Short mmCIF file of the C-alpha atoms (twelve columns), coordinates in Angstrom:
data_MODEL
# 
_entry.id   MODEL 
# 
loop_
_atom_site.group_PDB 
_atom_site.id 
_atom_site.type_symbol 
_atom_site.label_atom_id 
_atom_site.label_alt_id 
_atom_site.label_comp_id 
_atom_site.label_asym_id 
_atom_site.label_seq_id 
_atom_site.Cartn_x 
_atom_site.Cartn_y 
_atom_site.Cartn_z 
_atom_site.pdbx_PDB_model_num 
ATOM 1   C CA . MET A 1   98.192  134.609 99.703  1 
ATOM 2   C CA . ALA A 2   101.761 135.860 99.780  1 
ATOM 3   C CA . THR A 3   104.259 135.318 102.561 1 
ATOM 4   C CA . LYS A 4   106.868 138.024 102.986 1 
ATOM 5   C CA . ARG A 5   110.311 138.526 104.386 1 
ATOM 6   C CA . SER A 6   111.679 142.031 103.910 1 
ATOM 7   C CA . PRO A 7   114.680 142.177 101.550 1 
ATOM 8   C CA . ALA A 8   117.853 143.797 102.729 1 
ATOM 9   C CA . GLY A 9   118.591 147.104 101.063 1 
ATOM 10  C CA . GLY A 10  121.522 147.838 98.821  1 
ATOM 11  C CA . ARG A 11  123.473 150.895 97.728  1 
ATOM 12  C CA . VAL A 12  121.572 152.770 95.039  1 
ATOM 13  C CA . THR A 13  123.234 155.427 92.896  1 
ATOM 14  C CA . ARG A 14  121.907 157.735 90.232  1 
ATOM 15  C CA . ALA A 15  123.892 158.038 87.021  1 
ATOM 16  C CA . ALA A 16  124.110 161.065 84.769  1 
ATOM 17  C CA . GLY A 17  120.746 161.761 83.203  1 
ATOM 18  C CA . GLY A 18  118.884 160.498 86.264  1 
ATOM 19  C CA . ARG A 19  118.878 156.743 85.548  1 
ATOM 20  C CA . VAL A 20  118.902 154.626 88.694  1 
ATOM 21  C CA . THR A 21  121.680 152.036 88.943  1 
ATOM 22  C CA . ARG A 22  122.921 149.930 91.820  1 
ATOM 23  C CA . ALA A 23  126.379 148.820 92.874  1 
ATOM 24  C CA . VAL A 24  126.750 145.506 94.711  1 
ATOM 25  C CA . GLY A 25  130.477 144.964 94.518  1 
ATOM 26  C CA . GLY A 26  130.377 143.203 91.134  1 
ATOM 27  C CA . ARG A 27  132.002 144.488 87.997  1 
ATOM 28  C CA . VAL A 28  129.893 146.504 85.595  1 
ATOM 29  C CA . THR A 29  129.788 145.293 81.998  1 
ATOM 30  C CA . ARG A 30  128.518 146.966 78.852  1 
ATOM 31  C CA . PRO A 31  126.797 145.022 76.052  1 
ATOM 32  C CA . LEU A 32  127.814 145.918 72.503  1 
ATOM 33  C CA . GLY A 33  126.273 149.292 71.701  1 
ATOM 34  C CA . GLY A 34  124.332 149.396 74.983  1 
ATOM 35  C CA . ARG A 35  124.444 150.797 78.484  1 
ATOM 36  C CA . ALA A 36  126.520 149.439 81.315  1 
ATOM 37  C CA . VAL A 37  125.192 146.207 82.840  1 
ATOM 38  C CA . THR A 38  125.448 145.602 86.586  1 
ATOM 39  C CA . PRO A 39  125.466 141.926 87.657  1 
ATOM 40  C CA . ILE A 40  122.096 140.809 89.018  1 
ATOM 41  C CA . GLY A 41  123.519 138.903 91.994  1 
ATOM 42  C CA . GLY A 42  122.619 140.678 95.232  1 
ATOM 43  C CA . ARG A 43  119.747 142.599 93.614  1 
ATOM 44  C CA . PRO A 44  116.014 141.717 93.756  1 
ATOM 45  C CA . VAL A 45  114.645 139.300 91.151  1 
ATOM 46  C CA . MET A 46  111.326 137.670 90.243  1 
ATOM 47  C CA . ILE A 47  111.115 134.087 88.969  1 
ATOM 48  C CA . THR A 48  108.116 132.078 87.757  1 
ATOM 49  C CA . GLY A 49  108.202 128.300 87.441  1 
ATOM 50  C CA . ALA A 50  110.242 128.310 90.656  1 
ATOM 51  C CA . ALA A 51  108.807 125.110 92.172  1 
ATOM 52  C CA . SER A 52  111.276 122.888 90.297  1 
ATOM 53  C CA . GLY A 53  113.847 122.656 87.523  1 
ATOM 54  C CA . ILE A 54  115.575 125.728 86.155  1 
ATOM 55  C CA . GLY A 55  113.341 128.104 88.113  1 
ATOM 56  C CA . ARG A 56  114.240 126.509 91.446  1 
ATOM 57  C CA . SER A 57  117.937 126.523 90.563  1 
ATOM 58  C CA . LEU A 58  117.807 130.184 89.547  1 
ATOM 59  C CA . ALA A 59  116.138 131.061 92.850  1 
ATOM 60  C CA . ARG A 60  118.686 129.138 94.891  1 
ATOM 61  C CA . ARG A 61  121.666 130.500 92.994  1 
ATOM 62  C CA . LEU A 62  120.571 134.115 93.161  1 
ATOM 63  C CA . SER A 63  119.499 133.857 96.797  1 
ATOM 64  C CA . ARG A 64  122.950 132.522 97.659  1 
ATOM 65  C CA . LEU A 65  124.403 135.556 95.889  1 
ATOM 66  C CA . GLY A 66  122.348 137.827 98.139  1 
ATOM 67  C CA . SER A 67  119.367 138.536 95.890  1 
ATOM 68  C CA . PRO A 68  115.957 138.974 97.517  1 
ATOM 69  C CA . THR A 69  113.837 136.586 95.436  1 
ATOM 70  C CA . ALA A 70  110.157 136.811 94.562  1 
ATOM 71  C CA . ILE A 71  109.199 133.299 93.465  1 
ATOM 72  C CA . ALA A 72  105.961 132.026 91.951  1 
ATOM 73  C CA . ASP A 73  104.472 128.770 90.691  1 
ATOM 74  C CA . ILE A 74  101.128 126.994 90.545  1 
ATOM 75  C CA . ASP A 75  102.684 124.025 92.410  1 
ATOM 76  C CA . GLU A 76  102.309 125.170 96.013  1 
ATOM 77  C CA . ALA A 77  104.116 122.196 97.572  1 
ATOM 78  C CA . GLY A 78  107.094 122.512 95.247  1 
ATOM 79  C CA . LEU A 79  107.189 126.271 95.733  1 
ATOM 80  C CA . LYS A 80  107.280 125.904 99.514  1 
ATOM 81  C CA . GLU A 81  110.145 123.416 99.172  1 
ATOM 82  C CA . THR A 82  112.076 125.918 97.053  1 
ATOM 83  C CA . ALA A 83  111.405 128.678 99.581  1 
ATOM 84  C CA . ARG A 84  112.573 126.444 102.434 1 
ATOM 85  C CA . THR A 85  116.007 126.109 100.801 1 
ATOM 86  C CA . LEU A 86  116.587 129.800 100.096 1 
ATOM 87  C CA . PRO A 87  119.112 131.414 102.443 1 
ATOM 88  C CA . GLY A 88  117.932 134.960 101.814 1 
ATOM 89  C CA . PRO A 89  114.747 137.065 101.858 1 
ATOM 90  C CA . ALA A 90  111.860 135.802 99.715  1 
ATOM 91  C CA . LEU A 91  108.365 136.680 98.604  1 
ATOM 92  C CA . VAL A 92  106.483 133.427 97.914  1 
ATOM 93  C CA . ARG A 93  103.368 133.461 95.741  1 
ATOM 94  C CA . VAL A 94  101.160 130.687 94.339  1 
ATOM 95  C CA . LEU A 95  100.421 131.883 90.807  1 
ATOM 96  C CA . ASP A 96  98.785  130.597 87.640  1 
ATOM 97  C CA . VAL A 97  100.710 132.440 84.935  1 
ATOM 98  C CA . ARG A 98  97.720  132.112 82.587  1 
ATOM 99  C CA . ASP A 99  95.810  134.594 84.756  1 
ATOM 100 C CA . ALA A 100 96.800  138.049 83.478  1 
ATOM 101 C CA . ALA A 101 94.927  139.878 86.235  1 
ATOM 102 C CA . ASP A 102 96.663  137.859 88.945  1 
ATOM 103 C CA . GLN A 103 100.036 138.493 87.331  1 
ATOM 104 C CA . HIS A 104 99.330  142.220 87.658  1 
ATOM 105 C CA . ARG A 105 98.309  141.734 91.307  1 
ATOM 106 C CA . PHE A 106 101.539 139.846 91.927  1 
ATOM 107 C CA . ALA A 107 103.551 142.626 90.266  1 
ATOM 108 C CA . ALA A 108 101.871 145.140 92.594  1 
ATOM 109 C CA . GLU A 109 102.827 142.972 95.591  1 
ATOM 110 C CA . VAL A 110 106.416 142.771 94.375  1 
ATOM 111 C CA . ARG A 111 106.540 146.544 93.836  1 
ATOM 112 C CA . GLU A 112 105.400 147.102 97.433  1 
ATOM 113 C CA . TRP A 113 107.868 144.503 98.751  1 
ATOM 114 C CA . LEU A 114 110.915 145.990 97.022  1 
ATOM 115 C CA . THR A 115 113.339 148.200 98.932  1 
ATOM 116 C CA . SER A 116 115.646 148.649 95.935  1 
ATOM 117 C CA . PRO A 117 115.205 148.452 92.132  1 
ATOM 118 C CA . LEU A 118 114.072 145.159 90.610  1 
ATOM 119 C CA . ALA A 119 117.024 143.737 88.679  1 
ATOM 120 C CA . ALA A 120 115.463 140.905 86.677  1 
ATOM 121 C CA . VAL A 121 112.170 139.261 85.762  1 
ATOM 122 C CA . PHE A 122 112.475 135.590 84.786  1 
ATOM 123 C CA . ASN A 123 109.364 134.383 82.932  1 
ATOM 124 C CA . ASN A 124 110.287 130.735 83.135  1 
ATOM 125 C CA . ALA A 125 107.146 128.618 83.721  1 
ATOM 126 C CA . GLY A 126 106.528 125.984 81.048  1 
ATOM 127 C CA . VAL A 127 104.874 122.652 80.213  1 
ATOM 128 C CA . ALA A 128 104.999 120.107 77.386  1 
ATOM 129 C CA . VAL A 129 102.694 118.052 75.182  1 
ATOM 130 C CA . ALA A 130 103.699 115.134 72.955  1 
ATOM 131 C CA . SER A 131 101.462 114.426 69.970  1 
ATOM 132 C CA . SER A 132 101.386 114.293 66.208  1 
ATOM 133 C CA . VAL A 133 99.575  117.141 64.483  1 
ATOM 134 C CA . LEU A 134 97.085  114.603 63.110  1 
ATOM 135 C CA . ASP A 135 96.131  113.301 66.568  1 
ATOM 136 C CA . ALA A 136 96.541  116.502 68.577  1 
ATOM 137 C CA . ASP A 137 94.015  117.272 71.287  1 
ATOM 138 C CA . PRO A 138 93.026  120.959 70.900  1 
ATOM 139 C CA . GLY A 139 92.489  121.275 74.641  1 
ATOM 140 C CA . ASP A 140 96.027  120.075 75.373  1 
ATOM 141 C CA . ASP A 141 97.506  122.463 72.827  1 
ATOM 142 C CA . GLU A 142 95.525  125.376 74.263  1 
ATOM 143 C CA . TRP A 143 96.618  124.501 77.825  1 
ATOM 144 C CA . LEU A 144 100.243 124.527 76.695  1 
ATOM 145 C CA . ARG A 145 99.920  127.763 74.720  1 
ATOM 146 C CA . GLN A 146 98.324  129.602 77.626  1 
ATOM 147 C CA . ILE A 147 101.166 128.644 79.972  1 
ATOM 148 C CA . ASN A 148 104.189 128.733 77.659  1 
ATOM 149 C CA . PHE A 149 103.326 131.818 75.624  1 
ATOM 150 C CA . ASP A 150 100.490 133.704 77.316  1 
ATOM 151 C CA . GLY A 151 102.245 133.240 80.663  1 
ATOM 152 C CA . VAL A 152 105.355 134.952 79.292  1 
ATOM 153 C CA . VAL A 153 103.315 137.767 77.753  1 
ATOM 154 C CA . ASN A 154 101.315 138.237 80.965  1 
ATOM 155 C CA . GLY A 155 104.463 138.334 83.087  1 
ATOM 156 C CA . THR A 156 106.181 140.763 80.748  1 
ATOM 157 C CA . ARG A 157 103.207 143.128 80.646  1 
ATOM 158 C CA . ALA A 158 102.770 142.983 84.419  1 
ATOM 159 C CA . PHE A 159 106.402 143.654 85.372  1 
ATOM 160 C CA . LEU A 160 107.685 145.761 82.484  1 
ATOM 161 C CA . PRO A 161 106.127 148.966 83.919  1 
ATOM 162 C CA . ILE A 162 108.265 148.546 87.053  1 
ATOM 163 C CA . LEU A 163 111.448 148.231 85.005  1 
ATOM 164 C CA . ALA A 164 110.440 151.040 82.644  1 
ATOM 165 C CA . GLU A 165 109.798 153.353 85.591  1 
ATOM 166 C CA . GLN A 166 113.265 152.518 86.948  1 
ATOM 167 C CA . ASP A 167 114.775 152.697 83.434  1 
ATOM 168 C CA . ASP A 168 116.792 149.704 84.553  1 
ATOM 169 C CA . GLY A 169 116.507 145.912 84.667  1 
ATOM 170 C CA . VAL A 170 116.087 142.916 82.400  1 
ATOM 171 C CA . ILE A 171 113.219 140.728 81.219  1 
ATOM 172 C CA . VAL A 172 114.456 137.137 80.751  1 
ATOM 173 C CA . ASN A 173 112.019 134.941 78.823  1 
ATOM 174 C CA . THR A 174 112.557 131.198 78.522  1 
ATOM 175 C CA . SER A 175 112.171 129.854 74.996  1 
ATOM 176 C CA . SER A 176 113.876 126.559 74.037  1 
ATOM 177 C CA . VAL A 177 116.058 124.950 71.391  1 
ATOM 178 C CA . PHE A 178 112.614 123.971 70.070  1 
ATOM 179 C CA . GLY A 179 112.196 127.704 69.503  1 
ATOM 180 C CA . LEU A 180 115.084 127.471 67.021  1 
ATOM 181 C CA . VAL A 181 113.955 124.424 65.016  1 
ATOM 182 C CA . GLY A 182 110.730 122.484 64.569  1 
ATOM 183 C CA . MET A 183 110.672 118.931 65.898  1 
ATOM 184 C CA . PRO A 184 108.244 116.084 65.149  1 
ATOM 185 C CA . TYR A 185 105.519 115.411 67.716  1 
ATOM 186 C CA . GLN A 186 106.260 118.768 69.361  1 
ATOM 187 C CA . SER A 187 104.212 121.097 67.157  1 
ATOM 188 C CA . ALA A 188 102.415 122.885 70.004  1 
ATOM 189 C CA . TYR A 189 105.558 123.181 72.107  1 
ATOM 190 C CA . CYS A 190 107.618 124.464 69.172  1 
ATOM 191 C CA . ALA A 191 104.918 126.960 68.227  1 
ATOM 192 C CA . SER A 192 104.826 128.347 71.781  1 
ATOM 193 C CA . LYS A 193 108.598 128.621 72.036  1 
ATOM 194 C CA . PHE A 194 108.966 130.223 68.600  1 
ATOM 195 C CA . ALA A 195 106.296 132.685 69.775  1 
ATOM 196 C CA . VAL A 196 108.268 133.499 72.942  1 
ATOM 197 C CA . ARG A 197 111.341 134.087 70.800  1 
ATOM 198 C CA . GLY A 198 109.514 136.390 68.381  1 
ATOM 199 C CA . PHE A 199 107.737 138.306 71.145  1 
ATOM 200 C CA . THR A 200 110.962 138.880 73.060  1 
ATOM 201 C CA . ASP A 201 112.952 139.827 69.953  1 
ATOM 202 C CA . ALA A 202 110.307 142.436 69.101  1 
ATOM 203 C CA . LEU A 203 110.315 143.745 72.686  1 
ATOM 204 C CA . ARG A 204 114.105 144.031 72.575  1 
ATOM 205 C CA . GLN A 205 113.903 146.396 69.623  1 
ATOM 206 C CA . GLU A 206 111.229 148.490 71.342  1 
ATOM 207 C CA . LEU A 207 113.555 148.892 74.325  1 
ATOM 208 C CA . ARG A 208 116.513 150.177 72.296  1 
ATOM 209 C CA . GLY A 209 117.940 153.306 73.882  1 
ATOM 210 C CA . THR A 210 116.469 152.572 77.316  1 
ATOM 211 C CA . GLY A 211 117.992 151.042 80.430  1 
ATOM 212 C CA . VAL A 212 115.768 147.950 80.160  1 
ATOM 213 C CA . ARG A 213 116.813 144.808 78.277  1 
ATOM 214 C CA . ALA A 214 114.972 141.763 76.922  1 
ATOM 215 C CA . VAL A 215 116.710 138.388 76.767  1 
ATOM 216 C CA . THR A 216 115.683 135.048 75.270  1 
ATOM 217 C CA . VAL A 217 116.935 131.816 76.830  1 
ATOM 218 C CA . HIS A 218 117.168 128.668 74.698  1 
ATOM 219 C CA . PRO A 219 117.788 125.625 76.926  1 
ATOM 220 C CA . GLY A 220 118.748 122.339 75.366  1 
ATOM 221 C CA . GLY A 221 118.149 119.069 77.187  1 
ATOM 222 C CA . ILE A 222 117.931 119.932 80.885  1 
ATOM 223 C CA . LYS A 223 117.411 117.284 83.573  1 
ATOM 224 C CA . THR A 224 113.987 118.413 84.777  1 
ATOM 225 C CA . ASN A 225 110.573 116.763 85.189  1 
ATOM 226 C CA . ILE A 226 109.021 118.436 82.142  1 
ATOM 227 C CA . ALA A 227 108.696 115.151 80.202  1 
ATOM 228 C CA . ARG A 228 107.107 113.317 83.148  1 
ATOM 229 C CA . ASN A 229 104.660 116.182 83.695  1 
ATOM 230 C CA . ALA A 230 103.781 116.458 79.997  1 
ATOM 231 C CA . ARG A 231 100.358 115.637 78.592  1 
ATOM 232 C CA . VAL A 232 100.590 112.501 76.468  1 
ATOM 233 C CA . ARG A 233 97.472  110.735 75.154  1 
ATOM 234 C CA . LYS A 234 99.331  107.939 73.359  1 
ATOM 235 C CA . ASP A 235 102.722 107.191 71.860  1 
ATOM 236 C CA . PRO A 236 102.864 109.626 68.910  1 
ATOM 237 C CA . GLU A 237 105.323 107.383 67.072  1 
ATOM 238 C CA . GLY A 238 102.955 104.423 67.257  1 
ATOM 239 C CA . ARG A 239 105.455 102.207 69.097  1 
ATOM 240 C CA . GLY A 240 103.127 101.459 71.997  1 
ATOM 241 C CA . ARG A 241 105.340 102.989 74.679  1 
ATOM 242 C CA . THR A 242 103.860 104.151 77.974  1 
ATOM 243 C CA . HIS A 243 104.254 107.730 79.176  1 
ATOM 244 C CA . GLU A 244 106.828 106.487 81.687  1 
ATOM 245 C CA . GLN A 245 108.849 104.730 78.978  1 
ATOM 246 C CA . MET A 246 108.777 107.791 76.736  1 
ATOM 247 C CA . ALA A 247 109.915 110.042 79.584  1 
ATOM 248 C CA . ALA A 248 112.749 107.648 80.459  1 
ATOM 249 C CA . GLU A 249 113.957 107.576 76.843  1 
ATOM 250 C CA . PHE A 250 113.897 111.366 76.679  1 
ATOM 251 C CA . GLU A 251 115.722 111.743 79.984  1 
ATOM 252 C CA . ALA A 252 118.480 109.396 78.799  1 
ATOM 253 C CA . LEU A 253 119.473 112.089 76.286  1 
ATOM 254 C CA . LEU A 254 119.698 114.934 78.799  1 
ATOM 255 C CA . ARG A 255 123.146 116.248 79.639  1 
ATOM 256 C CA . THR A 256 122.723 119.527 81.558  1 
ATOM 257 C CA . THR A 257 121.620 119.875 85.176  1 
ATOM 258 C CA . PRO A 258 119.255 122.679 86.267  1 
ATOM 259 C CA . ASP A 259 122.033 124.112 88.450  1 
ATOM 260 C CA . LYS A 260 124.375 124.314 85.470  1 
ATOM 261 C CA . ALA A 261 121.597 125.864 83.391  1 
ATOM 262 C CA . ALA A 262 121.041 128.531 86.067  1 
ATOM 263 C CA . GLU A 263 124.765 129.287 86.118  1 
ATOM 264 C CA . ILE A 264 124.850 129.716 82.327  1 
ATOM 265 C CA . ILE A 265 121.735 131.896 82.318  1 
ATOM 266 C CA . CYS A 266 122.967 134.210 85.082  1 
ATOM 267 C CA . ARG A 267 126.374 134.524 83.443  1 
ATOM 268 C CA . GLY A 268 124.769 135.378 80.118  1 
ATOM 269 C CA . VAL A 269 122.511 138.013 81.682  1 
ATOM 270 C CA . ASP A 270 125.464 139.551 83.524  1 
ATOM 271 C CA . ARG A 271 127.455 139.702 80.284  1 
ATOM 272 C CA . GLY A 272 124.685 141.575 78.521  1 
ATOM 273 C CA . ARG A 273 123.747 138.772 76.142  1 
ATOM 274 C CA . ALA A 274 120.525 139.202 74.174  1 
ATOM 275 C CA . ARG A 275 120.209 135.456 73.527  1 
ATOM 276 C CA . ILE A 276 121.504 132.705 75.799  1 
ATOM 277 C CA . LEU A 277 122.069 129.139 74.590  1 
ATOM 278 C CA . VAL A 278 122.069 126.630 77.454  1 
ATOM 279 C CA . GLY A 279 123.988 123.373 77.123  1 
ATOM 280 C CA . PRO A 280 126.253 121.967 74.400  1 
ATOM 281 C CA . ASP A 281 123.273 120.546 72.500  1 
ATOM 282 C CA . ALA A 282 121.802 124.047 72.242  1 
ATOM 283 C CA . TYR A 283 124.803 125.092 70.180  1 
ATOM 284 C CA . VAL A 284 124.294 122.077 67.919  1 
ATOM 285 C CA . PHE A 285 120.645 123.018 67.363  1 
ATOM 286 C CA . ASP A 286 121.567 126.632 66.668  1 
ATOM 287 C CA . THR A 287 124.302 125.704 64.186  1 
ATOM 288 C CA . LEU A 288 122.129 123.207 62.311  1 
ATOM 289 C CA . ALA A 289 119.269 125.700 62.086  1 
ATOM 290 C CA . ARG A 290 121.658 128.078 60.336  1 
ATOM 291 C CA . VAL A 291 123.582 125.739 58.020  1 
ATOM 292 C CA . ALA A 292 120.808 123.242 57.200  1 
ATOM 293 C CA . PRO A 293 117.533 125.107 57.771  1 
ATOM 294 C CA . THR A 294 115.395 122.527 55.946  1 
ATOM 295 C CA . HIS A 295 117.466 119.373 56.494  1 
ATOM 296 C CA . TYR A 296 118.599 119.695 60.117  1 
ATOM 297 C CA . TYR A 297 116.489 116.780 61.317  1 
ATOM 298 C CA . ASP A 298 118.376 114.301 59.122  1 
ATOM 299 C CA . VAL A 299 121.532 115.173 61.053  1 
ATOM 300 C CA . MET A 300 119.737 115.225 64.405  1 
ATOM 301 C CA . ALA A 301 118.289 111.751 63.850  1 
ATOM 302 C CA . VAL A 302 121.808 110.374 63.416  1 
ATOM 303 C CA . LEU A 303 123.074 112.208 66.499  1 
ATOM 304 C CA . GLU A 304 120.121 110.957 68.554  1 
ATOM 305 C CA . LYS A 305 120.845 107.338 67.632  1 
ATOM 306 C CA . ARG A 306 124.453 107.760 68.721  1 
ATOM 307 C CA . LEU A 307 123.425 109.360 72.013  1 
ATOM 308 C CA . ARG A 308 120.955 106.555 72.744  1 
ATOM 309 C CA . ALA A 309 123.594 103.948 71.954  1 
ATOM 310 C CA . GLY A 310 126.033 105.667 74.314  1 
ATOM 311 C CA . ALA A 311 123.433 105.827 77.091  1 
ATOM 312 C CA . ARG A 312 122.898 102.044 77.171  1 
# 
């Protein structure tokens, strides 16, 4: 069941050739070789995974900037808490992103709710699993794949027709730094995030010459609850740690807040970026993947030890 508050309208203009654009007082930018990009602040957006973490921070940031926000998550309590803190109009929807049919129903609800063109679709919902490949539980890996990858595909297919009809807007799909390099005990997570990256890169090329863009986001270590909500059957390193201990160790390495991540993502979208790296560690991952594509983990292991030592 959706709850609705009507979004305030904005000034809509039609550019040469009939493409719909919208001015909201922000400067218009133009990505290299592309069309002009109008900042998304003040324009309607849709965000999945909005009950916590980056999704909640995106919703709050954009709502403060005047954007009507359609927010969705399977966590009803967390979603209601996000909605309670939004200063502007919102469409609130409990949604399992694995359900393609329900994603299409949600897109139809958003289409009806809109009073001006949809500026951005953030396919952001995600989960984690920690396991070696040898001991992996196929059910856990399938659960993760359906949310992290299928959820992105479902959201893209449901909302892309709206953007294509407008010939305007941006699909923003959350990958990860683990979509840049493979990491031990994260095989399922890495596979899903590499898949998001490949899917979105392919979509971007299909959209060349249109007013619609596709963006991949690669967050580094963000201070969210993803590690505490992960599925963990046992310590994959064989050190006998509890789930709580493993989550605490992981969180000690995190340096970027969800609010800062949302700021970086929105700035990157507004600047017409095709790929957005979030956090200083994301740049380290990206550089190592380029200069040491088969030996990056040797360097990362040293950096991790130094970070853990500094966190004590």
